[in-house]
């Protein structure tokens, strides 16, 4: 069995700006660049050398495209698309009506449809992913984006629309707020607002309502769209263990298909995820050519096109970057 070891850690330069958001570390698709949301702008760091390639002045890092090739940032009333490989500007679009420094609404990037959605001042703008030019605009706010469709909400309810041209698919009068999830077959929409309500998108009406056992955590549809899985938790008065509960409901009949509960310490381990041949991540553990490497909290792992395995993590407002040395094959 071959072995692996972590090489010397590359530290940020002393004059590098502190991190603004620890949760927005991202490697470019090639693995050659690490994108960091710094105070005052976005840094594009050379992963192999640990040096800053480019720094782009920006107020906010808004989103990454699904493929990871674009990062969208806000500066004043302007949305800017940058290449994640080198930080070069692809386009910029001025969004009138946005207060200076407040371009902080969510951005939804539909890569396959070539559309970027941005909402501000109760208006949703659809921009071309390639050029930044306006495609269409609608009144309301985005409640959900799922691949080729999105849900837009206004004072009267909500409408599910096709993202490419913005056309309406189904209108849901009286639709309220809350977190949403869409079934893979596009038949059902689950909404949490105190209770969980299931909307039938073939009729545009609510079909079932279920109460949540404890404090709502999340929900998702089963891959076959036939069941909704709802998870909740209950924090104990003493100790640091939460009690977690899972309920499964049949979407057609509304009946319960079963439930289970567990303490945090008894949670099932995360399923292994193969990042590349010989490189597998499972929760807080990385296995490289069979050798286990414990991962620090909030670590981001990337297997570069060069074959190098990089590990980046935030530490007290800075970032540490390490490379895993793989034994020759």
Tab-separated table of C-alpha atoms in Angstrom:
chain	number	residue	atom	x	y	z
A	1	UNK	CA	0.000	0.000	0.000
A	2	UNK	CA	1.312	3.432	-0.869
A	3	UNK	CA	1.454	6.124	1.788
A	4	UNK	CA	0.741	9.822	1.784
A	5	UNK	CA	1.805	12.716	3.961
A	6	UNK	CA	0.901	16.358	4.233
A	7	UNK	CA	3.658	18.620	2.999
A	8	UNK	CA	4.640	21.981	4.484
A	9	UNK	CA	1.757	24.335	5.104
A	10	UNK	CA	1.779	27.530	3.066
A	11	UNK	CA	0.741	30.526	5.165
A	12	UNK	CA	-0.847	33.711	3.895
A	13	UNK	CA	1.485	36.681	3.570
A	14	UNK	CA	1.509	38.944	6.604
A	15	UNK	CA	-0.032	41.793	4.588
A	16	UNK	CA	-2.915	39.700	3.226
A	17	UNK	CA	-6.368	40.921	4.222
A	18	UNK	CA	-8.386	38.949	6.751
A	19	UNK	CA	-11.142	36.585	5.655
A	20	UNK	CA	-14.638	38.036	5.465
A	21	UNK	CA	-16.461	34.700	5.175
A	22	UNK	CA	-14.934	31.370	6.184
A	23	UNK	CA	-17.659	29.456	4.355
A	24	UNK	CA	-16.861	30.773	0.882
A	25	UNK	CA	-13.479	29.150	0.265
A	26	UNK	CA	-13.547	27.489	-3.153
A	27	UNK	CA	-11.038	25.983	-5.551
A	28	UNK	CA	-11.328	26.637	-9.278
A	29	UNK	CA	-12.290	23.635	-11.443
A	30	UNK	CA	-8.645	22.971	-12.374
A	31	UNK	CA	-7.545	23.195	-8.749
A	32	UNK	CA	-4.861	25.731	-9.658
A	33	UNK	CA	-6.550	28.644	-7.857
A	34	UNK	CA	-8.119	29.100	-4.426
A	35	UNK	CA	-10.806	31.796	-4.241
A	36	UNK	CA	-11.074	33.602	-0.891
A	37	UNK	CA	-13.628	36.161	0.289
A	38	UNK	CA	-11.381	38.744	1.984
A	39	UNK	CA	-12.369	41.934	3.741
A	40	UNK	CA	-12.715	44.460	0.929
A	41	UNK	CA	-12.541	42.063	-1.989
A	42	UNK	CA	-11.892	38.659	-3.497
A	43	UNK	CA	-8.450	37.031	-3.572
A	44	UNK	CA	-7.355	34.556	-6.249
A	45	UNK	CA	-4.451	32.553	-4.817
A	46	UNK	CA	-2.024	30.262	-6.634
A	47	UNK	CA	-2.609	26.929	-4.881
A	48	UNK	CA	0.769	25.448	-5.758
A	49	UNK	CA	2.861	28.452	-4.691
A	50	UNK	CA	0.646	30.074	-2.077
A	51	UNK	CA	0.938	33.544	-3.642
A	52	UNK	CA	-1.786	36.018	-4.531
A	53	UNK	CA	-2.464	36.081	-8.262
A	54	UNK	CA	-5.102	38.800	-8.282
A	55	UNK	CA	-7.182	40.832	-5.838
A	56	UNK	CA	-10.537	42.233	-6.994
A	57	UNK	CA	-12.145	45.046	-5.001
A	58	UNK	CA	-15.727	44.037	-4.104
A	59	UNK	CA	-18.375	44.571	-1.430
A	60	UNK	CA	-19.780	41.034	-1.460
A	61	UNK	CA	-19.071	37.576	-2.841
A	62	UNK	CA	-22.550	36.603	-3.979
A	63	UNK	CA	-22.332	33.143	-5.570
A	64	UNK	CA	-20.452	30.622	-7.686
A	65	UNK	CA	-21.827	29.064	-10.831
A	66	UNK	CA	-22.706	25.370	-10.568
A	67	UNK	CA	-19.717	24.386	-12.700
A	68	UNK	CA	-17.425	26.589	-10.593
A	69	UNK	CA	-16.046	28.502	-13.591
A	70	UNK	CA	-17.604	31.823	-12.547
A	71	UNK	CA	-17.803	33.752	-9.282
A	72	UNK	CA	-20.285	36.617	-8.968
A	73	UNK	CA	-19.437	39.622	-6.807
A	74	UNK	CA	-21.173	42.886	-5.983
A	75	UNK	CA	-19.661	46.357	-6.007
A	76	UNK	CA	-22.031	49.242	-5.300
A	77	UNK	CA	-24.961	48.793	-7.712
A	78	UNK	CA	-22.966	46.557	-10.070
A	79	UNK	CA	-22.904	42.770	-10.382
A	80	UNK	CA	-19.583	41.463	-11.741
A	81	UNK	CA	-18.816	38.010	-13.158
A	82	UNK	CA	-15.203	36.846	-12.725
A	83	UNK	CA	-13.292	33.800	-13.950
A	84	UNK	CA	-12.417	31.561	-11.009
A	85	UNK	CA	-9.188	30.441	-12.670
A	86	UNK	CA	-7.459	33.843	-12.739
A	87	UNK	CA	-9.931	36.444	-11.416
A	88	UNK	CA	-10.265	38.196	-14.779
A	89	UNK	CA	-13.504	40.090	-15.386
A	90	UNK	CA	-15.988	38.433	-17.756
A	91	UNK	CA	-18.706	41.081	-17.578
A	92	UNK	CA	-20.346	43.638	-15.322
A	93	UNK	CA	-23.979	44.704	-15.155
A	94	UNK	CA	-25.276	47.825	-13.433
A	95	UNK	CA	-28.534	47.186	-11.589
A	96	UNK	CA	-30.292	50.556	-11.134
A	97	UNK	CA	-32.379	51.075	-8.035
A	98	UNK	CA	-30.038	49.207	-5.711
A	99	UNK	CA	-28.778	51.333	-2.780
A	100	UNK	CA	-24.996	51.784	-2.843
A	101	UNK	CA	-23.273	48.970	-0.976
A	102	UNK	CA	-26.455	46.913	-0.702
A	103	UNK	CA	-26.176	44.574	-3.680
A	104	UNK	CA	-26.565	41.683	-1.286
A	105	UNK	CA	-29.527	39.687	-2.572
A	106	UNK	CA	-28.991	36.070	-3.539
A	107	UNK	CA	-27.702	35.192	-6.995
A	108	UNK	CA	-28.865	31.997	-8.714
A	109	UNK	CA	-26.761	30.720	-11.603
A	110	UNK	CA	-28.431	28.274	-13.992
A	111	UNK	CA	-25.415	27.121	-15.984
A	112	UNK	CA	-27.136	24.870	-18.503
A	113	UNK	CA	-29.727	27.527	-19.344
A	114	UNK	CA	-27.094	30.285	-19.488
A	115	UNK	CA	-29.067	32.503	-17.097
A	116	UNK	CA	-28.151	34.349	-13.899
A	117	UNK	CA	-31.012	35.441	-11.635
A	118	UNK	CA	-30.603	38.397	-9.299
A	119	UNK	CA	-33.322	39.877	-7.104
A	120	UNK	CA	-33.468	43.361	-5.607
A	121	UNK	CA	-36.209	45.854	-4.688
A	122	UNK	CA	-38.928	43.206	-5.342
A	123	UNK	CA	-37.675	42.767	-8.919
A	124	UNK	CA	-36.006	39.650	-10.323
A	125	UNK	CA	-33.598	40.283	-13.183
A	126	UNK	CA	-32.505	37.488	-15.509
A	127	UNK	CA	-29.087	38.138	-17.052
A	128	UNK	CA	-27.154	36.301	-19.735
A	129	UNK	CA	-24.476	34.098	-18.165
A	130	UNK	CA	-22.179	34.857	-21.113
A	131	UNK	CA	-22.575	38.623	-21.488
A	132	UNK	CA	-24.466	39.938	-18.450
A	133	UNK	CA	-27.145	41.516	-20.654
A	134	UNK	CA	-30.707	41.541	-19.373
A	135	UNK	CA	-32.863	38.662	-20.638
A	136	UNK	CA	-36.102	39.477	-18.798
A	137	UNK	CA	-37.390	40.917	-15.517
A	138	UNK	CA	-40.277	39.976	-13.221
A	139	UNK	CA	-41.920	41.402	-10.107
A	140	UNK	CA	-41.410	39.493	-6.868
A	141	UNK	CA	-38.647	37.641	-5.045
A	142	UNK	CA	-37.002	34.272	-5.701
A	143	UNK	CA	-38.114	31.623	-3.205
A	144	UNK	CA	-36.396	28.616	-4.824
A	145	UNK	CA	-34.162	27.743	-7.756
A	146	UNK	CA	-33.789	24.128	-8.876
A	147	UNK	CA	-31.903	23.594	-12.152
A	148	UNK	CA	-34.212	24.632	-15.017
A	149	UNK	CA	-37.056	26.110	-12.927
A	150	UNK	CA	-37.488	28.701	-10.193
A	151	UNK	CA	-40.251	29.818	-7.870
A	152	UNK	CA	-40.996	33.543	-7.654
A	153	UNK	CA	-43.138	34.924	-4.837
A	154	UNK	CA	-45.217	38.132	-4.689
A	155	UNK	CA	-48.061	39.542	-2.592
A	156	UNK	CA	-50.707	37.308	-4.181
A	157	UNK	CA	-48.891	33.966	-4.085
A	158	UNK	CA	-46.158	32.306	-6.092
A	159	UNK	CA	-45.478	31.102	-9.623
A	160	UNK	CA	-43.207	28.298	-10.793
A	161	UNK	CA	-41.394	29.418	-13.952
A	162	UNK	CA	-38.969	28.060	-16.552
A	163	UNK	CA	-35.700	29.852	-16.031
A	164	UNK	CA	-34.614	30.059	-19.675
A	165	UNK	CA	-37.384	32.439	-20.806
A	166	UNK	CA	-39.246	33.116	-17.541
A	167	UNK	CA	-42.515	31.538	-18.704
A	168	UNK	CA	-45.087	30.522	-16.082
A	169	UNK	CA	-45.600	26.797	-15.460
A	170	UNK	CA	-48.107	26.888	-12.582
A	171	UNK	CA	-49.466	29.581	-10.257
A	172	UNK	CA	-50.017	28.935	-6.540
A	173	UNK	CA	-52.517	31.493	-5.171
A	174	UNK	CA	-52.238	32.165	-1.451
A	175	UNK	CA	-48.776	30.649	-1.244
A	176	UNK	CA	-47.035	31.866	1.941
A	177	UNK	CA	-43.433	32.032	3.047
A	178	UNK	CA	-40.998	29.456	4.325
A	179	UNK	CA	-38.334	27.084	3.055
A	180	UNK	CA	-39.138	25.119	-0.091
A	181	UNK	CA	-38.130	21.872	-1.767
A	182	UNK	CA	-39.125	20.614	-5.211
A	183	UNK	CA	-39.542	16.946	-6.064
A	184	UNK	CA	-37.263	15.508	-8.782
A	185	UNK	CA	-40.260	14.817	-11.057
A	186	UNK	CA	-41.509	18.419	-10.633
A	187	UNK	CA	-44.894	17.146	-9.349
A	188	UNK	CA	-44.649	18.253	-5.695
A	189	UNK	CA	-43.524	21.317	-3.764
A	190	UNK	CA	-42.896	21.090	-0.014
A	191	UNK	CA	-43.010	24.263	2.088
A	192	UNK	CA	-42.165	24.743	5.759
A	193	UNK	CA	-43.969	27.547	7.598
A	194	UNK	CA	-44.654	26.297	11.152
A	195	UNK	CA	-46.019	23.073	9.600
A	196	UNK	CA	-44.978	21.310	6.389
A	197	UNK	CA	-47.405	21.758	3.494
A	198	UNK	CA	-47.245	19.734	0.288
A	199	UNK	CA	-48.488	21.450	-2.881
A	200	UNK	CA	-49.611	19.457	-5.885
A	201	UNK	CA	-48.184	21.283	-8.900
A	202	UNK	CA	-50.542	19.560	-11.332
A	203	UNK	CA	-53.510	21.337	-9.713
A	204	UNK	CA	-51.778	24.312	-8.021
A	205	UNK	CA	-53.398	23.483	-4.664
A	206	UNK	CA	-52.204	22.202	-1.243
A	207	UNK	CA	-52.499	18.425	-0.937
A	208	UNK	CA	-51.304	17.560	2.607
A	209	UNK	CA	-50.178	19.299	5.797
A	210	UNK	CA	-48.004	17.639	8.425
A	211	UNK	CA	-46.872	18.841	11.843
A	212	UNK	CA	-43.168	18.579	12.696
A	213	UNK	CA	-42.269	16.553	15.770
A	214	UNK	CA	-39.604	18.934	17.129
A	215	UNK	CA	-37.730	21.968	15.774
A	216	UNK	CA	-37.704	21.779	11.986
A	217	UNK	CA	-34.281	21.089	10.460
A	218	UNK	CA	-34.641	20.118	6.794
A	219	UNK	CA	-36.624	18.135	4.266
A	220	UNK	CA	-35.977	16.433	0.960
A	221	UNK	CA	-37.783	14.215	-1.488
A	222	UNK	CA	-36.815	10.637	-2.110
A	223	UNK	CA	-35.153	10.087	-5.487
A	224	UNK	CA	-38.329	8.513	-6.879
A	225	UNK	CA	-40.415	11.543	-5.733
A	226	UNK	CA	-42.830	9.200	-3.946
A	227	UNK	CA	-41.951	10.247	-0.392
A	228	UNK	CA	-40.915	13.318	1.578
A	229	UNK	CA	-38.309	12.971	4.339
A	230	UNK	CA	-38.574	15.538	7.162
A	231	UNK	CA	-35.900	15.895	9.858
A	232	UNK	CA	-36.134	17.811	13.130
A	233	UNK	CA	-34.164	18.121	16.354
A	234	UNK	CA	-34.682	18.755	20.065
A	235	UNK	CA	-31.955	20.430	22.121
A	236	UNK	CA	-31.584	19.069	25.637
A	237	UNK	CA	-31.468	21.320	28.682
A	238	UNK	CA	-28.111	19.889	29.701
A	239	UNK	CA	-25.287	18.349	27.718
A	240	UNK	CA	-24.377	18.977	24.123
A	241	UNK	CA	-26.264	16.159	22.444
A	242	UNK	CA	-29.367	16.868	20.348
A	243	UNK	CA	-32.149	14.361	19.793
A	244	UNK	CA	-32.823	14.047	16.072
A	245	UNK	CA	-35.983	12.730	14.454
A	246	UNK	CA	-36.828	11.671	10.907
A	247	UNK	CA	-40.331	11.234	9.520
A	248	UNK	CA	-41.146	9.830	6.081
A	249	UNK	CA	-44.474	10.633	4.398
A	250	UNK	CA	-46.148	9.170	1.329
A	251	UNK	CA	-46.814	12.142	-0.968
A	252	UNK	CA	-49.809	10.535	-2.677
A	253	UNK	CA	-51.757	9.493	0.431
A	254	UNK	CA	-50.197	11.680	3.139
A	255	UNK	CA	-49.711	8.668	5.404
A	256	UNK	CA	-46.590	8.064	7.459
A	257	UNK	CA	-44.162	5.503	6.054
A	258	UNK	CA	-42.105	5.350	9.224
A	259	UNK	CA	-39.944	7.351	11.600
A	260	UNK	CA	-36.762	7.048	13.606
A	261	UNK	CA	-34.724	9.000	16.131
A	262	UNK	CA	-31.093	9.189	17.244
A	263	UNK	CA	-28.648	11.163	19.366
A	264	UNK	CA	-25.937	13.209	17.668
A	265	UNK	CA	-23.254	10.749	18.743
A	266	UNK	CA	-25.148	7.880	17.133
A	267	UNK	CA	-25.632	9.540	13.747
A	268	UNK	CA	-24.758	7.443	10.720
A	269	UNK	CA	-21.410	8.419	9.191
A	270	UNK	CA	-21.441	10.433	6.002
A	271	UNK	CA	-21.244	8.230	2.897
A	272	UNK	CA	-17.801	8.127	1.254
A	273	UNK	CA	-17.285	10.444	-1.708
A	274	UNK	CA	-14.604	9.655	-4.279
A	275	UNK	CA	-12.928	12.910	-5.315
A	276	UNK	CA	-10.561	11.169	-7.745
A	277	UNK	CA	-9.071	7.682	-8.176
A	278	UNK	CA	-7.368	6.852	-4.864
A	279	UNK	CA	-8.786	9.914	-3.077
A	280	UNK	CA	-11.933	9.450	-0.946
A	281	UNK	CA	-13.529	11.822	1.559
A	282	UNK	CA	-15.864	10.647	4.300
A	283	UNK	CA	-16.916	13.407	6.659
A	284	UNK	CA	-13.874	14.603	8.562
A	285	UNK	CA	-11.561	11.937	7.155
A	286	UNK	CA	-9.652	11.939	3.885
A	287	UNK	CA	-8.129	8.754	2.475
A	288	UNK	CA	-5.375	9.201	-0.085
A	289	UNK	CA	-4.117	5.944	-1.612
A	290	UNK	CA	-5.545	4.193	1.450
A	291	UNK	CA	-3.788	6.352	4.029
A	292	UNK	CA	-6.190	8.149	6.455
A	293	UNK	CA	-5.729	11.890	6.967
A	294	UNK	CA	-7.925	13.650	9.576
A	295	UNK	CA	-9.344	16.874	8.185
A	296	UNK	CA	-9.515	20.062	10.267
A	297	UNK	CA	-12.799	21.893	10.784
A	298	UNK	CA	-14.151	23.776	7.723
A	299	UNK	CA	-11.501	22.244	5.464
A	300	UNK	CA	-11.939	22.401	1.686
A	301	UNK	CA	-10.314	19.614	-0.359
A	302	UNK	CA	-9.445	19.664	-4.049
A	303	UNK	CA	-7.769	17.230	-6.422
A	304	UNK	CA	-6.133	19.402	-9.074
A	305	UNK	CA	-5.733	18.524	-12.727
A	306	UNK	CA	-2.047	18.137	-11.955
A	307	UNK	CA	-2.911	15.284	-9.560
A	308	UNK	CA	-1.961	17.271	-6.450
A	309	UNK	CA	-4.319	17.067	-3.459
A	310	UNK	CA	-4.794	20.465	-1.762
A	311	UNK	CA	-6.346	21.127	1.640
A	312	UNK	CA	-7.349	24.675	2.603
A	313	UNK	CA	-8.796	25.765	5.920
A	314	UNK	CA	-9.569	29.067	7.669
A	315	UNK	CA	-7.655	29.777	10.880
A	316	UNK	CA	-8.305	32.951	12.903
A	317	UNK	CA	-9.099	35.131	9.914
A	318	UNK	CA	-6.362	33.627	7.741
A	319	UNK	CA	-6.127	30.609	5.465
A	320	UNK	CA	-3.723	27.691	5.684
A	321	UNK	CA	-3.030	25.752	2.506
A	322	UNK	CA	-1.374	22.329	2.471
A	323	UNK	CA	-0.585	19.799	-0.248
A	324	UNK	CA	-0.728	16.033	0.254
A	325	UNK	CA	2.451	14.356	-0.986
A	326	UNK	CA	1.514	11.172	-2.798
A	327	UNK	CA	3.969	8.338	-3.107
A	328	UNK	CA	5.068	7.517	-6.681
A	329	UNK	CA	3.076	4.729	-8.287
